[in-house]
PDB file of C-alpha atoms in Angstrom:
ATOM      1  CA  MET A   1     -16.286 -29.728 -14.416  1.00 49.00           C
ATOM      2  CA  THR A   2     -14.063 -27.340 -12.437  1.00 56.00           C
ATOM      3  CA  GLN A   3     -13.255 -23.772 -13.423  1.00 54.00           C
ATOM      4  CA  THR A   4      -9.711 -22.608 -14.118  1.00 55.00           C
ATOM      5  CA  ALA A   5      -8.342 -19.679 -12.134  1.00 50.00           C
ATOM      6  CA  ALA A   6      -8.816 -17.401 -15.171  1.00 50.00           C
ATOM      7  CA  GLU A   7     -12.439 -18.507 -15.556  1.00 52.00           C
ATOM      8  CA  LYS A   8     -13.080 -17.861 -11.864  1.00 51.00           C
ATOM      9  CA  LEU A   9     -11.577 -14.371 -12.167  1.00 50.00           C
ATOM     10  CA  THR A  10     -13.701 -13.631 -15.232  1.00 51.00           C
ATOM     11  CA  SER A  11     -16.799 -14.971 -13.489  1.00 51.00           C
ATOM     12  CA  VAL A  12     -16.126 -12.931 -10.338  1.00 50.00           C
ATOM     13  CA  ALA A  13     -15.355  -9.804 -12.388  1.00 50.00           C
ATOM     14  CA  HIS A  14     -18.871  -9.899 -13.833  1.00 57.00           C
ATOM     15  CA  GLN A  15     -20.561 -10.074 -10.430  1.00 61.00           C
ATOM     16  CA  HIS A  16     -20.000  -6.378  -9.652  1.00 80.00           C
ATOM     17  CA  SER A  17     -20.109  -6.743  -5.894  1.00 87.00           C
ATOM     18  CA  VAL A  18     -18.439  -4.461  -3.353  1.00 93.00           C
ATOM     19  CA  ILE A  19     -17.209  -5.263   0.124  1.00 93.00           C
ATOM     20  CA  HIS A  20     -16.617  -2.410   2.579  1.00 95.00           C
ATOM     21  CA  SER A  21     -14.054  -3.086   5.269  1.00 95.00           C
ATOM     22  CA  THR A  22     -11.781  -1.305   7.722  1.00 96.00           C
ATOM     23  CA  PHE A  23      -8.663  -2.649   9.384  1.00 97.00           C
ATOM     24  CA  SER A  24      -5.878  -1.238  11.564  1.00 98.00           C
ATOM     25  CA  ILE A  25      -2.353  -2.496  12.053  1.00 98.00           C
ATOM     26  CA  GLU A  26      -0.009  -1.296  14.796  1.00 98.00           C
ATOM     27  CA  ARG A  27       3.726  -1.761  14.539  1.00 97.00           C
ATOM     28  CA  THR A  28       6.584  -0.355  16.630  1.00 98.00           C
ATOM     29  CA  TYR A  29       9.891   0.590  15.036  1.00 98.00           C
ATOM     30  CA  PRO A  30      13.069   1.489  16.968  1.00 97.00           C
ATOM     31  CA  GLN A  31      13.639   4.542  14.742  1.00 97.00           C
ATOM     32  CA  SER A  32      12.318   8.051  15.476  1.00 97.00           C
ATOM     33  CA  PRO A  33       9.033   9.371  14.030  1.00 98.00           C
ATOM     34  CA  ALA A  34      11.093  11.696  11.802  1.00 97.00           C
ATOM     35  CA  ARG A  35      12.963   8.724  10.301  1.00 97.00           C
ATOM     36  CA  VAL A  36       9.774   6.682   9.742  1.00 98.00           C
ATOM     37  CA  PHE A  37       8.082   9.734   8.213  1.00 98.00           C
ATOM     38  CA  PHE A  38      11.071  10.271   5.900  1.00 97.00           C
ATOM     39  CA  ALA A  39      10.749   6.671   4.656  1.00 97.00           C
ATOM     40  CA  HIS A  40       7.231   7.596   3.458  1.00 98.00           C
ATOM     41  CA  ALA A  41       8.219  10.992   2.029  1.00 98.00           C
ATOM     42  CA  ASN A  42      11.424  10.092   0.176  1.00 97.00           C
ATOM     43  CA  GLU A  43      10.747   8.693  -3.309  1.00 97.00           C
ATOM     44  CA  ALA A  44      13.767   6.374  -3.474  1.00 96.00           C
ATOM     45  CA  MET A  45      13.172   4.881  -0.019  1.00 96.00           C
ATOM     46  CA  LYS A  46       9.448   4.428  -0.538  1.00 97.00           C
ATOM     47  CA  ARG A  47       9.960   2.765  -3.918  1.00 96.00           C
ATOM     48  CA  ARG A  48      12.303   0.209  -2.296  1.00 96.00           C
ATOM     49  CA  TRP A  49       9.911  -0.846   0.462  1.00 96.00           C
ATOM     50  CA  LEU A  50       6.594  -0.366  -1.332  1.00 93.00           C
ATOM     51  CA  ALA A  51       7.136  -1.456  -4.937  1.00 93.00           C
ATOM     52  CA  GLU A  52      10.354  -3.436  -5.273  1.00 92.00           C
ATOM     53  CA  GLY A  53      10.986  -7.040  -4.326  1.00 90.00           C
ATOM     54  CA  GLU A  54      11.941 -10.441  -5.617  1.00 91.00           C
ATOM     55  CA  GLY A  55       9.792 -11.349  -8.618  1.00 92.00           C
ATOM     56  CA  TRP A  56       8.427  -7.811  -9.033  1.00 92.00           C
ATOM     57  CA  THR A  57       9.077  -5.546 -12.013  1.00 95.00           C
ATOM     58  CA  VAL A  58       8.481  -1.830 -11.462  1.00 95.00           C
ATOM     59  CA  ASN A  59       7.519  -0.070 -14.707  1.00 96.00           C
ATOM     60  CA  LYS A  60       6.835   3.310 -13.092  1.00 97.00           C
ATOM     61  CA  PHE A  61       7.055   4.875  -9.651  1.00 97.00           C
ATOM     62  CA  THR A  62       6.606   8.572  -8.905  1.00 97.00           C
ATOM     63  CA  LEU A  63       5.975  10.377  -5.635  1.00 98.00           C
ATOM     64  CA  ASP A  64       4.980  14.038  -5.294  1.00 98.00           C
ATOM     65  CA  PHE A  65       4.864  14.166  -1.485  1.00 98.00           C
ATOM     66  CA  ARG A  66       2.657  17.139  -0.646  1.00 98.00           C
ATOM     67  CA  VAL A  67      -1.025  17.666   0.101  1.00 98.00           C
ATOM     68  CA  GLY A  68      -2.735  17.251  -3.266  1.00 98.00           C
ATOM     69  CA  GLY A  69       0.323  15.448  -4.629  1.00 98.00           C
ATOM     70  CA  SER A  70       0.232  11.987  -6.122  1.00 98.00           C
ATOM     71  CA  GLU A  71       1.925   8.638  -5.902  1.00 97.00           C
ATOM     72  CA  ILE A  72       1.774   6.505  -9.029  1.00 97.00           C
ATOM     73  CA  SER A  73       3.019   2.927  -9.389  1.00 96.00           C
ATOM     74  CA  ARG A  74       2.893   0.498 -12.285  1.00 96.00           C
ATOM     75  CA  PHE A  75       4.291  -2.943 -11.535  1.00 93.00           C
ATOM     76  CA  ARG A  76       3.803  -6.647 -12.126  1.00 93.00           C
ATOM     77  CA  TYR A  77       4.632  -9.886 -10.404  1.00 92.00           C
ATOM     78  CA  LEU A  78       6.547 -12.318 -12.617  1.00 93.00           C
ATOM     79  CA  ASP A  79       4.657 -12.521 -15.928  1.00 91.00           C
ATOM     80  CA  GLY A  80       1.320 -11.465 -14.438  1.00 93.00           C
ATOM     81  CA  PRO A  81      -0.858  -8.548 -15.476  1.00 95.00           C
ATOM     82  CA  GLU A  82       0.143  -4.982 -14.721  1.00 95.00           C
ATOM     83  CA  ILE A  83      -1.006  -3.691 -11.351  1.00 94.00           C
ATOM     84  CA  THR A  84      -1.682   0.011 -10.928  1.00 96.00           C
ATOM     85  CA  TYR A  85      -1.663   2.057  -7.741  1.00 97.00           C
ATOM     86  CA  ASP A  86      -2.807   5.689  -8.008  1.00 98.00           C
ATOM     87  CA  ALA A  87      -2.841   7.707  -4.785  1.00 98.00           C
ATOM     88  CA  ILE A  88      -3.647  11.310  -3.910  1.00 98.00           C
ATOM     89  CA  ILE A  89      -2.219  12.663  -0.659  1.00 98.00           C
ATOM     90  CA  GLN A  90      -4.987  14.276   1.390  1.00 98.00           C
ATOM     91  CA  ASP A  91      -3.235  15.430   4.579  1.00 98.00           C
ATOM     92  CA  ILE A  92       0.283  15.635   5.990  1.00 98.00           C
ATOM     93  CA  ILE A  93       1.467  16.617   9.451  1.00 98.00           C
ATOM     94  CA  PRO A  94       5.253  16.133   9.388  1.00 98.00           C
ATOM     95  CA  ASP A  95       6.471  13.307  11.638  1.00 98.00           C
ATOM     96  CA  GLN A  96       2.883  12.651  12.813  1.00 98.00           C
ATOM     97  CA  ARG A  97       0.314  11.801  10.118  1.00 98.00           C
ATOM     98  CA  ILE A  98      -0.201  11.025   6.428  1.00 98.00           C
ATOM     99  CA  VAL A  99      -3.648  10.509   4.896  1.00 98.00           C
ATOM    100  CA  PHE A 100      -4.092   9.363   1.314  1.00 98.00           C
ATOM    101  CA  ALA A 101      -6.729   7.897  -0.979  1.00 98.00           C
ATOM    102  CA  TYR A 102      -5.810   5.314  -3.575  1.00 97.00           C
ATOM    103  CA  ARG A 103      -7.227   3.176  -6.362  1.00 97.00           C
ATOM    104  CA  MET A 104      -5.817  -0.138  -7.562  1.00 95.00           C
ATOM    105  CA  THR A 105      -6.349  -2.200 -10.699  1.00 94.00           C
ATOM    106  CA  VAL A 106      -5.110  -5.562 -11.920  1.00 93.00           C
ATOM    107  CA  GLY A 107      -4.932  -5.449 -15.683  1.00 93.00           C
ATOM    108  CA  PRO A 108      -7.984  -3.492 -16.823  1.00 92.00           C
ATOM    109  CA  ASN A 109     -10.059  -4.445 -13.759  1.00 92.00           C
ATOM    110  CA  PRO A 110     -10.457  -2.098 -10.775  1.00 93.00           C
ATOM    111  CA  ILE A 111      -9.978  -4.030  -7.521  1.00 93.00           C
ATOM    112  CA  SER A 112     -10.329  -1.381  -4.817  1.00 95.00           C
ATOM    113  CA  VAL A 113     -10.559   2.215  -3.701  1.00 96.00           C
ATOM    114  CA  SER A 114      -9.299   3.011  -0.209  1.00 97.00           C
ATOM    115  CA  ARG A 115      -8.570   5.813   2.228  1.00 98.00           C
ATOM    116  CA  SER A 116      -5.569   5.181   4.454  1.00 98.00           C
ATOM    117  CA  THR A 117      -4.094   6.922   7.465  1.00 98.00           C
ATOM    118  CA  VAL A 118      -0.560   6.502   8.772  1.00 98.00           C
ATOM    119  CA  GLU A 119      -0.176   7.796  12.336  1.00 98.00           C
ATOM    120  CA  LEU A 120       3.277   8.095  13.913  1.00 98.00           C
ATOM    121  CA  VAL A 121       3.357   8.220  17.716  1.00 98.00           C
ATOM    122  CA  PRO A 122       6.566   8.531  19.755  1.00 97.00           C
ATOM    123  CA  ALA A 123       7.230   5.321  21.708  1.00 97.00           C
ATOM    124  CA  GLY A 124      10.305   5.772  23.878  1.00 94.00           C
ATOM    125  CA  SER A 125      13.128   6.423  21.411  1.00 94.00           C
ATOM    126  CA  GLY A 126      11.134   4.736  18.641  1.00 97.00           C
ATOM    127  CA  THR A 127       7.813   5.047  16.838  1.00 98.00           C
ATOM    128  CA  ARG A 128       4.474   3.319  17.084  1.00 98.00           C
ATOM    129  CA  LEU A 129       2.976   3.338  13.579  1.00 98.00           C
ATOM    130  CA  ILE A 130      -0.787   2.894  13.282  1.00 98.00           C
ATOM    131  CA  TYR A 131      -1.965   2.120   9.754  1.00 98.00           C
ATOM    132  CA  THR A 132      -5.726   2.252   9.168  1.00 98.00           C
ATOM    133  CA  GLU A 133      -7.380   1.467   5.842  1.00 98.00           C
ATOM    134  CA  GLN A 134     -11.029   1.988   4.958  1.00 98.00           C
ATOM    135  CA  GLY A 135     -11.710   0.291   1.662  1.00 96.00           C
ATOM    136  CA  ALA A 136     -14.237  -0.579  -0.968  1.00 95.00           C
ATOM    137  CA  TYR A 137     -13.047  -3.882  -2.450  1.00 95.00           C
ATOM    138  CA  PHE A 138     -14.591  -5.059  -5.687  1.00 92.00           C
ATOM    139  CA  ASP A 139     -15.775  -8.535  -6.633  1.00 85.00           C
ATOM    140  CA  ASP A 140     -13.678 -10.587  -4.199  1.00 81.00           C
ATOM    141  CA  ALA A 141     -14.932 -11.614  -0.771  1.00 81.00           C
ATOM    142  CA  ASP A 142     -11.366 -12.371   0.362  1.00 86.00           C
ATOM    143  CA  ALA A 143      -9.980  -8.979  -0.687  1.00 89.00           C
ATOM    144  CA  PRO A 144     -10.107  -7.266   2.744  1.00 91.00           C
ATOM    145  CA  LYS A 145      -8.145 -10.024   4.509  1.00 93.00           C
ATOM    146  CA  ASN A 146      -5.727 -10.247   1.562  1.00 92.00           C
ATOM    147  CA  ARG A 147      -5.156  -6.468   1.647  1.00 94.00           C
ATOM    148  CA  GLU A 148      -4.519  -6.557   5.392  1.00 95.00           C
ATOM    149  CA  HIS A 149      -2.034  -9.399   4.889  1.00 95.00           C
ATOM    150  CA  GLY A 150      -0.289  -7.465   2.104  1.00 94.00           C
ATOM    151  CA  SER A 151      -0.175  -4.337   4.271  1.00 96.00           C
ATOM    152  CA  ARG A 152       1.482  -6.293   7.080  1.00 96.00           C
ATOM    153  CA  GLU A 153       4.097  -7.537   4.593  1.00 95.00           C
ATOM    154  CA  LEU A 154       4.748  -3.960   3.431  1.00 96.00           C
ATOM    155  CA  LEU A 155       5.214  -2.786   7.027  1.00 97.00           C
ATOM    156  CA  GLU A 156       7.798  -5.567   7.442  1.00 97.00           C
ATOM    157  CA  LYS A 157       9.560  -4.329   4.293  1.00 96.00           C
ATOM    158  CA  LEU A 158       9.471  -0.824   5.823  1.00 97.00           C
ATOM    159  CA  ALA A 159      11.225  -2.241   8.911  1.00 97.00           C
ATOM    160  CA  GLU A 160      13.934  -3.727   6.666  1.00 96.00           C
ATOM    161  CA  GLU A 161      14.351  -0.387   4.882  1.00 96.00           C
ATOM    162  CA  LEU A 162      14.617   1.472   8.208  1.00 96.00           C
ATOM    163  CA  ARG A 163      17.423  -0.865   9.308  1.00 94.00           C
ATOM    164  CA  GLN A 164      19.552   0.293   6.350  1.00 90.00           C
ATOM    165  CA  PRO A 165      22.117   3.034   7.027  1.00 83.00           C
ATOM    166  CA  LYS A 166      20.922   6.529   6.085  1.00 72.00           C
TER     167      LYS A 166
END
């Protein structure tokens, strides 16, 4: 007898395991560090590239971009469970660095807690972005590779947002 996806999720949720993992992604954008930084600091721009997309419903998105400030998202994909993203900004150096810690849940289940760093380095007339995430991922051995894949997709959405006129 095979388990359904819901039964597998329930089974995994009761295992209470944690996987620690770190990954880094480097991406170069033709825009200046100031423009890439602004796309992280501006609530409307960040909502577009971080939370919106085909099939996604955004129930809440707020950004208080300052050290000690928060970023809160509530969204869902199609008819799936609500996903939460609660971040606290730990460090900001304008046009150079953003450090934040965040927690995610799917429905009532916590899935991860991470610390992330966005570094912006001038690269000619553009920017080399280095995104590093150090995470504790709960109850899913594939979570670190899935998070890295999702982060790469978000950095592609950032590139699309940066191509839009100011």
